[in-house]
Coordinates of C-alpha atoms in Angstrom, one line a residue:
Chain A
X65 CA 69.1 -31.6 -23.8
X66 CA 68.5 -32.1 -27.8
X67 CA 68.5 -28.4 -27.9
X68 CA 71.6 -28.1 -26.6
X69 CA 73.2 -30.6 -28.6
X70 CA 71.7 -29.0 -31.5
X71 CA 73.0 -25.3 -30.8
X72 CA 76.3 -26.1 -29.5
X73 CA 78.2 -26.5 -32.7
X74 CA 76.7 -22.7 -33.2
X75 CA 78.3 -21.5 -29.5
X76 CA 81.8 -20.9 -31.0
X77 CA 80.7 -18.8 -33.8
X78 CA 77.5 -17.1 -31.1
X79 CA 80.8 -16.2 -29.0
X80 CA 82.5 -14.1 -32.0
X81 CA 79.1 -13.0 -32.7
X82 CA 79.4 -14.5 -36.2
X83 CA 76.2 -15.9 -36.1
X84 CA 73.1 -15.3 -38.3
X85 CA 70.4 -13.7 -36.5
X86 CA 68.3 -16.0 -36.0
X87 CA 70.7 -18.8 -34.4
X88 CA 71.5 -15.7 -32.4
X89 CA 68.1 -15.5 -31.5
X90 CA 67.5 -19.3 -31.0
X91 CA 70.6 -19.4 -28.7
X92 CA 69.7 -16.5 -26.7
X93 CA 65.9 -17.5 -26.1
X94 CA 67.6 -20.8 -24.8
X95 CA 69.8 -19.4 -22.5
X96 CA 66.8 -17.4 -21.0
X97 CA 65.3 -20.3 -20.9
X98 CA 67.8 -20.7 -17.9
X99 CA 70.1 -23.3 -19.2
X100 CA 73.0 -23.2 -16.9
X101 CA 75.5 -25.7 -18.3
X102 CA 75.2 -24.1 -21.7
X103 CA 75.1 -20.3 -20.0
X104 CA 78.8 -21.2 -18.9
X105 CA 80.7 -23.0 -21.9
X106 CA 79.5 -19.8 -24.1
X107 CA 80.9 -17.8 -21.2
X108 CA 84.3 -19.5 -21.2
X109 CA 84.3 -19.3 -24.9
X110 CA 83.4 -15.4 -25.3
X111 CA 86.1 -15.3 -22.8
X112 CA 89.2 -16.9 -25.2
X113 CA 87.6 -15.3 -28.3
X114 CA 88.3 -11.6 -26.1
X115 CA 91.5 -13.0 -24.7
X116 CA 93.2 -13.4 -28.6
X117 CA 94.6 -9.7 -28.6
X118 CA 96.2 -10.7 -25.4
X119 CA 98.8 -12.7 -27.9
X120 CA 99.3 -9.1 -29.9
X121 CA 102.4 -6.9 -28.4
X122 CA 101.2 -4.2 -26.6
X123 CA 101.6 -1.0 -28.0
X124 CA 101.4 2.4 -25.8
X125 CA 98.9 4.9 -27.1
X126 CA 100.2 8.6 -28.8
X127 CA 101.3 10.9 -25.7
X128 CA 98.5 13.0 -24.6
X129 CA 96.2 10.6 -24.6
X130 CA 95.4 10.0 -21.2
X131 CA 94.9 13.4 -20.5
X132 CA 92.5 14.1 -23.2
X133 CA 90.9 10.4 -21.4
X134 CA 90.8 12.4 -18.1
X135 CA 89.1 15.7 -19.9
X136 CA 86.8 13.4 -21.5
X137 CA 85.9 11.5 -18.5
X138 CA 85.0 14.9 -16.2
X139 CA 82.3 16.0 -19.1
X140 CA 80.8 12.7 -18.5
X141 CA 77.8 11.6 -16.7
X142 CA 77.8 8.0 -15.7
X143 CA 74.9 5.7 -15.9
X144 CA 72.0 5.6 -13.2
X145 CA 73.0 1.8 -11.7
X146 CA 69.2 0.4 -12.5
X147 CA 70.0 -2.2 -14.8
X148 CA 68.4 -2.8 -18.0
X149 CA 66.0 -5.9 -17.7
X150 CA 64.8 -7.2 -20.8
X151 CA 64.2 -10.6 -20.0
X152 CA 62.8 -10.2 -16.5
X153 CA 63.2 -14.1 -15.7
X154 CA 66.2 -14.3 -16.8
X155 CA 67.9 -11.8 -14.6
X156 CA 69.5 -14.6 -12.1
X157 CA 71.3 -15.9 -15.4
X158 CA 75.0 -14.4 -15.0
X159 CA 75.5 -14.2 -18.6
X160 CA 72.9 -12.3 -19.2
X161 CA 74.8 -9.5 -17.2
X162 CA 77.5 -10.1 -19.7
X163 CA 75.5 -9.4 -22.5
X164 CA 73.9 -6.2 -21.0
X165 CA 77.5 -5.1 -20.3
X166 CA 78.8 -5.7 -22.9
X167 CA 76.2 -4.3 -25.1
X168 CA 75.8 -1.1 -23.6
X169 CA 76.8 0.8 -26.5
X170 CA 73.9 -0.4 -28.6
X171 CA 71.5 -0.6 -25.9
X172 CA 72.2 3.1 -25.3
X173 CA 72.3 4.3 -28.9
X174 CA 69.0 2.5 -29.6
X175 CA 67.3 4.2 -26.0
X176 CA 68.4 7.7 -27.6
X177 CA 67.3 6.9 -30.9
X178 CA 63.3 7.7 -30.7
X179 CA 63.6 11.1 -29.2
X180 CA 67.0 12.0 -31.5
X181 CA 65.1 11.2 -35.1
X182 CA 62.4 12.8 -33.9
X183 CA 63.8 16.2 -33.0
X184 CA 66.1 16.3 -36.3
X185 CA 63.3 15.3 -38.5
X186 CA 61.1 18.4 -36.5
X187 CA 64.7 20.4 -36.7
X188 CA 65.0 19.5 -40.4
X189 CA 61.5 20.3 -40.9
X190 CA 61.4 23.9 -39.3
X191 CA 64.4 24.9 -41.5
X192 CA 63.7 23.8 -44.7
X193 CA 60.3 25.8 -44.2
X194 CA 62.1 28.8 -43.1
X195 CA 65.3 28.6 -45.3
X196 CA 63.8 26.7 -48.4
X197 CA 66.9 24.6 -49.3
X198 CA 69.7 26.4 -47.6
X199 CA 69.6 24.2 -44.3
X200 CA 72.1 22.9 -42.5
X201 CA 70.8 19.8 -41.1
X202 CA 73.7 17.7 -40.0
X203 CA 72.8 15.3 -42.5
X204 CA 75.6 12.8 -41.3
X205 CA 73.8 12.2 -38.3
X206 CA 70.5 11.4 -39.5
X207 CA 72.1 8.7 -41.7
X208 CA 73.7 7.4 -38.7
X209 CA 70.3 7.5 -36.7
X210 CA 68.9 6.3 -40.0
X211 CA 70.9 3.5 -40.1
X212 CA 69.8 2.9 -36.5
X213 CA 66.2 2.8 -37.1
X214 CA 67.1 0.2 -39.6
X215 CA 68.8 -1.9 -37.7
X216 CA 65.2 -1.7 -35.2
X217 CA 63.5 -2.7 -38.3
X218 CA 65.3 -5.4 -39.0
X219 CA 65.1 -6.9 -35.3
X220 CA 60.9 -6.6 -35.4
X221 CA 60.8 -7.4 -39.5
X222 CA 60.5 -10.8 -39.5
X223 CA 57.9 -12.9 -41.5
X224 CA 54.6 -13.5 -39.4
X225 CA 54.9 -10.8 -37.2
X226 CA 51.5 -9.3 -35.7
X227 CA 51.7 -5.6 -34.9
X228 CA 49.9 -4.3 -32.5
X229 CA 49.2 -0.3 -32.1
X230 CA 49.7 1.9 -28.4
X231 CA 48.1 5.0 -28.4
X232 CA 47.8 7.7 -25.7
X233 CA 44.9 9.5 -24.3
X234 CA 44.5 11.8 -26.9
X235 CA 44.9 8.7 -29.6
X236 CA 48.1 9.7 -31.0
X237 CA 50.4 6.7 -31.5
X238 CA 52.9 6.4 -28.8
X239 CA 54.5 2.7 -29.5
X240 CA 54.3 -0.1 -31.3
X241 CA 54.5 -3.9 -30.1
X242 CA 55.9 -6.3 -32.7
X243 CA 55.1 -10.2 -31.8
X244 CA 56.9 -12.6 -33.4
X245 CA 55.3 -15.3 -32.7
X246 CA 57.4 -18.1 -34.2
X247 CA 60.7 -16.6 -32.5
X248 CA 58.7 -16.4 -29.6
X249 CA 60.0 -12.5 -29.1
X250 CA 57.8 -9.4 -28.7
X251 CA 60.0 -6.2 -29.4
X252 CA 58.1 -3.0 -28.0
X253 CA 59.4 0.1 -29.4
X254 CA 58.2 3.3 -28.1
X255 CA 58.4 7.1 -27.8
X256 CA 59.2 9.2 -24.9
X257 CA 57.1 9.0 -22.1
X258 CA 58.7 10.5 -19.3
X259 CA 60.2 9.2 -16.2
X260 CA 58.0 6.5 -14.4
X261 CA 57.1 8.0 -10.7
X262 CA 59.6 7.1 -7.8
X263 CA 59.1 3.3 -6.8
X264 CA 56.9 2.4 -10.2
X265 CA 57.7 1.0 -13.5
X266 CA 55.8 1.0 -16.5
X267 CA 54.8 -2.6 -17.7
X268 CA 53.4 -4.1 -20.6
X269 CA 50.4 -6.4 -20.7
X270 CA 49.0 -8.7 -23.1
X271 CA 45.3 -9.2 -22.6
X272 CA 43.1 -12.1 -24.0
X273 CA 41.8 -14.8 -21.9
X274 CA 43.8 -13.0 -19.1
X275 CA 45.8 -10.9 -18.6
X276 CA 49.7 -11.7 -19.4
X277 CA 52.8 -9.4 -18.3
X278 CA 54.9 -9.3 -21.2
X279 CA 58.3 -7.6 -18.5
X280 CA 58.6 -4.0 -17.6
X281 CA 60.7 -1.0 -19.1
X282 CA 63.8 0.3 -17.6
X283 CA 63.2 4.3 -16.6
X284 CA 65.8 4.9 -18.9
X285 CA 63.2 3.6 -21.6
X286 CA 60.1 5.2 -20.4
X287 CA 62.0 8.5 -20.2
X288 CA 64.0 8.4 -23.4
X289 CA 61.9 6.2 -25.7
X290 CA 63.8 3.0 -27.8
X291 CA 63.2 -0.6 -27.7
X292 CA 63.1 -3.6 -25.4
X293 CA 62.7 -7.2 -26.1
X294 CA 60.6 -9.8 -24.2
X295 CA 59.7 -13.6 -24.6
X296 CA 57.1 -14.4 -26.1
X297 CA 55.9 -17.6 -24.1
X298 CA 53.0 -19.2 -24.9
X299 CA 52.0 -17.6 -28.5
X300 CA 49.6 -15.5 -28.1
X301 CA 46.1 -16.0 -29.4
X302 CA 44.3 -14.1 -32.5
X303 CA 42.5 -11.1 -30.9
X304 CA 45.0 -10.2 -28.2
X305 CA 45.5 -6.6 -27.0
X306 CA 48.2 -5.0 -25.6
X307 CA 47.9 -2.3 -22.7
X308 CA 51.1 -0.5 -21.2
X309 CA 50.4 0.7 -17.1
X310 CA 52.1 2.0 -14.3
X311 CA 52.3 -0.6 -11.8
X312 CA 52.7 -2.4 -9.0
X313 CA 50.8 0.5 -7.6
X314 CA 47.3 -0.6 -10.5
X315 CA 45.4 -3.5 -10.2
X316 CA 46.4 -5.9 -12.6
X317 CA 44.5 -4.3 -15.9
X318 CA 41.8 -6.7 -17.3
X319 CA 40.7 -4.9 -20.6
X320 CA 41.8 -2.8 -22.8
X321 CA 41.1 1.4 -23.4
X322 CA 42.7 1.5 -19.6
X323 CA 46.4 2.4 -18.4
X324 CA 48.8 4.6 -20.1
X325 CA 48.8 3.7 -23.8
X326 CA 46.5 0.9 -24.8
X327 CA 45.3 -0.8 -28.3
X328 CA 42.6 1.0 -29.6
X329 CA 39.3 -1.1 -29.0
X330 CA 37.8 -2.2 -32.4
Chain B
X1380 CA 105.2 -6.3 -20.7
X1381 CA 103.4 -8.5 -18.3
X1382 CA 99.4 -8.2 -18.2
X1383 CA 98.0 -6.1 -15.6
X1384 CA 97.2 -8.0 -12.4
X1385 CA 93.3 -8.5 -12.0
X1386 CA 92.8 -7.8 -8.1
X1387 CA 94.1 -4.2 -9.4
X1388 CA 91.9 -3.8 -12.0
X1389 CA 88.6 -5.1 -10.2
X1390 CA 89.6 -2.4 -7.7
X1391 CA 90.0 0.3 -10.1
X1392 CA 86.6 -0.4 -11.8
X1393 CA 85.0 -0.2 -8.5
X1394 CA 86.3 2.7 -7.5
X1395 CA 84.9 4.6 -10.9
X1396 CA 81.6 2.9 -10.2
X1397 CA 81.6 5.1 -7.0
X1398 CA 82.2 7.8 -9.3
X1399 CA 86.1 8.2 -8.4
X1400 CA 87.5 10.1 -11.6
X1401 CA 90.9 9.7 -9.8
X1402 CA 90.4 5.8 -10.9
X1403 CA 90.6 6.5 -14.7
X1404 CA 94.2 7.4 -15.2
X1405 CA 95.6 4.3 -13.7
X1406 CA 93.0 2.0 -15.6
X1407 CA 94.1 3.8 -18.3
X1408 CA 97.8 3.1 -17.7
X1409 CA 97.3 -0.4 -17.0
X1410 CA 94.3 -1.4 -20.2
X1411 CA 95.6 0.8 -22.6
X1412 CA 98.4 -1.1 -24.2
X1413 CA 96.4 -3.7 -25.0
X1414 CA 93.5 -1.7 -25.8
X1415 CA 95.5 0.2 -27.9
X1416 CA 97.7 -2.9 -29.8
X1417 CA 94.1 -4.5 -30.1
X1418 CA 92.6 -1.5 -32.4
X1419 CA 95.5 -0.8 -34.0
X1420 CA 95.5 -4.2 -35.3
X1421 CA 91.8 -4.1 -36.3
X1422 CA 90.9 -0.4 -37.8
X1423 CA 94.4 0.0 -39.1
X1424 CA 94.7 3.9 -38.4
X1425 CA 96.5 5.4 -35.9
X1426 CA 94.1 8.4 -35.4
X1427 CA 90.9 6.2 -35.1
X1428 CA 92.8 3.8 -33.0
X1429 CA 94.0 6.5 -30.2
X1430 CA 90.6 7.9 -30.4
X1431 CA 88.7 4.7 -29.9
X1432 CA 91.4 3.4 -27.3
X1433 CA 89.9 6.7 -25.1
X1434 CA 86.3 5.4 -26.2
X1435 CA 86.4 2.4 -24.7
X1436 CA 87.6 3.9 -20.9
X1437 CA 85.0 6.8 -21.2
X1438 CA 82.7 3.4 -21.8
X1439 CA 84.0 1.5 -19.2
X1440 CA 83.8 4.8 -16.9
X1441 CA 79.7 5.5 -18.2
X1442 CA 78.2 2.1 -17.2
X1443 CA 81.2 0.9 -14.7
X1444 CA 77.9 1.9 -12.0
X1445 CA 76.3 -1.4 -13.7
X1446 CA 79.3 -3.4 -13.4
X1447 CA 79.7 -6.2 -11.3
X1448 CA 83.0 -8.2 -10.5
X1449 CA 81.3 -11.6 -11.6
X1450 CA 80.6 -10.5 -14.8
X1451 CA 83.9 -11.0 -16.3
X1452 CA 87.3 -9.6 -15.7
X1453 CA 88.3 -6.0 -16.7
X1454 CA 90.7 -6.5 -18.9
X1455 CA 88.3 -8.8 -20.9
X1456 CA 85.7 -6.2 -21.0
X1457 CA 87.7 -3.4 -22.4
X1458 CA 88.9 -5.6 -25.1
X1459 CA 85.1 -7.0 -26.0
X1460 CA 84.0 -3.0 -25.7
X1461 CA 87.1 -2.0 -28.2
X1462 CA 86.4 -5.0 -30.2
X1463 CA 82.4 -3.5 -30.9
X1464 CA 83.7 -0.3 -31.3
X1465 CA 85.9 -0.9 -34.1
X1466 CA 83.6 -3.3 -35.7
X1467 CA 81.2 0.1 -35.8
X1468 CA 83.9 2.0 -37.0
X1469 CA 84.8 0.0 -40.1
X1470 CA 81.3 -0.5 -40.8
X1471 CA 80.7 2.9 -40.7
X1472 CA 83.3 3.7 -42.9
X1473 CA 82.0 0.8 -45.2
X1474 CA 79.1 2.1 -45.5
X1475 CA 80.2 5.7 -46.4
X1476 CA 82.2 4.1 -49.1
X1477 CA 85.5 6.1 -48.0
X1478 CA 87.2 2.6 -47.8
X1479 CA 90.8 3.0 -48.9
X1480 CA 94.4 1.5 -49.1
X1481 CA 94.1 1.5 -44.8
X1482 CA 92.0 -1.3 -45.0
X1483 CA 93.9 -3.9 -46.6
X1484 CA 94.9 -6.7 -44.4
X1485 CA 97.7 -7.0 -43.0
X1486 CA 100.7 -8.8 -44.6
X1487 CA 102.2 -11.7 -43.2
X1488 CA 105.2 -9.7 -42.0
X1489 CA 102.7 -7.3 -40.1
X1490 CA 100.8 -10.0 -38.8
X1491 CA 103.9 -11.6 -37.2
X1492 CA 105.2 -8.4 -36.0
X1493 CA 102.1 -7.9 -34.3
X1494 CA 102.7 -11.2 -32.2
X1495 CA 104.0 -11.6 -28.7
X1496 CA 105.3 -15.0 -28.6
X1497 CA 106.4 -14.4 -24.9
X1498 CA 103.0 -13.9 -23.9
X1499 CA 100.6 -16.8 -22.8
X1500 CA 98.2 -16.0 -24.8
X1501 CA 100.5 -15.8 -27.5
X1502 CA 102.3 -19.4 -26.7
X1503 CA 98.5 -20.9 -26.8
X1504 CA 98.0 -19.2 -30.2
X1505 CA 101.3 -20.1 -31.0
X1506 CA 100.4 -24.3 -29.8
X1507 CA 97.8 -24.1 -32.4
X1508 CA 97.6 -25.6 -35.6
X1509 CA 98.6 -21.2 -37.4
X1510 CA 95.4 -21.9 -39.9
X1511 CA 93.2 -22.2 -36.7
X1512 CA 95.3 -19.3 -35.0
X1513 CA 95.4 -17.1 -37.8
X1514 CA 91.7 -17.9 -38.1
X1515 CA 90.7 -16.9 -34.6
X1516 CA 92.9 -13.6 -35.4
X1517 CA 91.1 -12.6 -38.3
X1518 CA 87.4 -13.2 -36.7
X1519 CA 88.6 -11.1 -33.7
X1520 CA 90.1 -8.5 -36.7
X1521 CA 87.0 -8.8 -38.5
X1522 CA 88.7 -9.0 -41.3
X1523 CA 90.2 -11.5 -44.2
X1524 CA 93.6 -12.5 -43.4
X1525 CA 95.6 -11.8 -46.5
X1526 CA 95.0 -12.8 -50.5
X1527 CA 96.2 -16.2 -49.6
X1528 CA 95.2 -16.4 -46.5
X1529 CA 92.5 -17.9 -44.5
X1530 CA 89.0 -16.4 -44.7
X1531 CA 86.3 -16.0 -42.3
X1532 CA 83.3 -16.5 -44.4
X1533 CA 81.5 -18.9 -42.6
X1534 CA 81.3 -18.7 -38.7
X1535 CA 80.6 -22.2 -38.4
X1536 CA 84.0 -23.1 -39.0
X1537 CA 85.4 -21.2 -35.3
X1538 CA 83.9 -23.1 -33.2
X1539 CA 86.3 -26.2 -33.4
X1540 CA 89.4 -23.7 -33.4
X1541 CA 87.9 -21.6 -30.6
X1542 CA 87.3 -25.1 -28.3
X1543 CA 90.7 -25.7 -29.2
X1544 CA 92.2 -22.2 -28.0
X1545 CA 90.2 -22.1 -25.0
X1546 CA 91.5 -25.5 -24.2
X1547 CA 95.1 -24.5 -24.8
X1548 CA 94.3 -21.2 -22.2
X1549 CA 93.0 -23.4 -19.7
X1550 CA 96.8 -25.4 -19.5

């Protein structure tokens, strides 16, 4: 209850998403803490704060709009109807749904963003060693996905924060968990690792006195690479490891060097 | 023009989340005024406007399989989806320092002009004390109101405003 008296005065501002980040954060990790009463008076408020252009005069759009709509619309593909889940827990919490809708423009530029860098820094690479410095590296859009990678840095760069390092078989780096511990958040972010098998997920553990599941990655994630957030509740301690598997098919994992990508044992 | 009747919509958005392209035009007929009004308001530019107005369907159509009625009503979610889309857009543009005369604010005269009074939306906005309305404009504009106007520089002052609004919508 003190918390929500505390964060209420923030809810008009959280509505219009005028915010800082972290009383974004704070008010978010409290709603997945599955505060109802607070859950629907940000709900009716994000719902006046969209309703304001309803008091602007409608205006028709140019003419030939709608059909250019309609070409648009039959060149694309619609979106698989798993849902994102990055607070597993949470999921019963109706504004969460919300959220995820109406964040579905970030949440798929940021799941495209690993695998799009990527193949325009290995484009970029393979012409300037070909063409010396006559390339043609669309260099709008690696500011853009640039300016993506800094807006993931700025989510997992936050004072405190332990790192800890995924790697593959082979021991190439493959993702990275950030935990910030006194947000209680860990962000994962991760590369491509293809589509999880029909009827499996890939989750991510936490392993010290036992093992913890941090939540699981949408296939969209695991096949596309980008970044999910997850509580972190209770802190971890010093020493922990982190170990991604395929599961619920696995035992639950119990140390570290097993699964898919792991921390490399020290 | 009166707002497009929700039953409608919901049905509309469910048909597309079977994958009915047929569903689009009329969503398009019935969102697009506001849609439209909304972003023409906020980026200023008639070009971006019509092209982000066609964003936010091809949007709506993309995730409508993820949609679910008690999530909010449609007309709601195509103004919060053009809302983040032209808040990209002018950052964008911010950041590649191409910012010109287009994105001045609006005048008073514009700002007026802009206004259905007729609407209830526009009465509630109208009830309010016009610092707090122009206010909740601006946030929703992200952008200063005018020279000597109201400015949103501190989000901690909409919340008392927005209470207020919300109040005012709920009769």
């Amino acid at each position: 209850m003190d918390r929500c008296r505390d964060l209420r005065p923030l809810y008009g501002a959280y509505a219009a998403e005028a915010t800082s980040r972290e009383d974004a954060m704070r008010i978010q990790l409290h709603l997945s803490d599955g505060c109802a009463a607070c859950a629907v008076e940000i709900e009716q408020l994000m719902e006046a704060f969209h309703a304001i252009p309803l008091g602007f005069a409608p205006v028709e759009a140019p003419a030939g709009s709608r059909q250019r709509l309609l070409d648009e619309i039959a060149r694309t593909p619609q979106e698989p109807r798993d849902v994102p889940v990055l607070f597993p827990e949470a999921d019963r919490n109706r504004l969460w749904k919300v959220l995820a809708a109406l964040s579905a423009v970030a949440v798929a530029a940021m799941a495209w963003w690993g695998a799009s860098v990527n193949k325009q820094v290995a484009r970029l690479e393979g012409e300037l060693s070909r063409a010396g410095m006559a390339t043609t590296v669309d260099t709008r859009s690696l500011e853009r996905q640039i300016a993506e990678m800094q807006a993931v840095l700025s989510n997992v760069a936050v004072p405190d924060a332990r790192i800890l390092d995924l790697r593959g078989e082979a021991g190439d780096p493959e993702g990275r968990l950030f935990l910030d511990v006194q947000g209680g958040v860990a962000t994962l972010v991760i590369t491509p690792l293809g589509a999880p098998p029909e009827g499996q997920l890939h989750h991510i553990w936490l392993l010290g006195d036992e093992p913890r599941l941090l939540g699981r990655l949408p296939p969209q994630v695991s096949a596309q690479g980008g970044h999910i957030r997850m509580r972190l509740d209770p802190a971890p301690t010093e020493g922990m490891t982190a170990l991604l598997s395929l599961d619920p098919s696995e035992p639950t994992p119990t140390k570290p060097g097993t699964g898919v990508l792991s921390t490399p044992e020290r | 023009m009166t707002l497009p009747d929700n039953d409608e919509l919901v049905a509309l958005v469910e048909r597309m989340a079977e994958g009915d392209q047929d569903a689009v035009g009329p969503l398009w007929d019935a969102l697009s005024p506001w849609v439209h009004a909304a972003l023409l308001r906020t980026v200023r530019d008639e070009d971006a406007a019509e092209v982000l107005s066609r964003r936010v369907l091809v949007e709506m159509w993309r995730v409508a399989p993820l949609w679910d009625q008690h999530v909010g009503r449609p007309l709601l979610w195509s103004l919060a989806l053009a809302r983040s889309l032209a808040v990209q857009w002018l950052d964008d543009r911010r950041r590649r320092r191409e910012d010109g005369p287009a994105t001045t604010p609006p005048t008073k005269a514009e700002r007026a002009a802009a206004r259905d009074a007729s609407s209830i939306v526009g009465q509630a906005l109208a009830a309010m004390d016009p610092a707090d309305a122009e206010l909740l404009e601006a946030a929703w504009c992200h952008h200063p109101v005018d020279e000597d106007g109201v400015r949103v520089a501190d989000g901690s002052t909409l919340d008392g405003p927005l209470r207020a609004f919300a109040a005012h919508l709920a009769g």
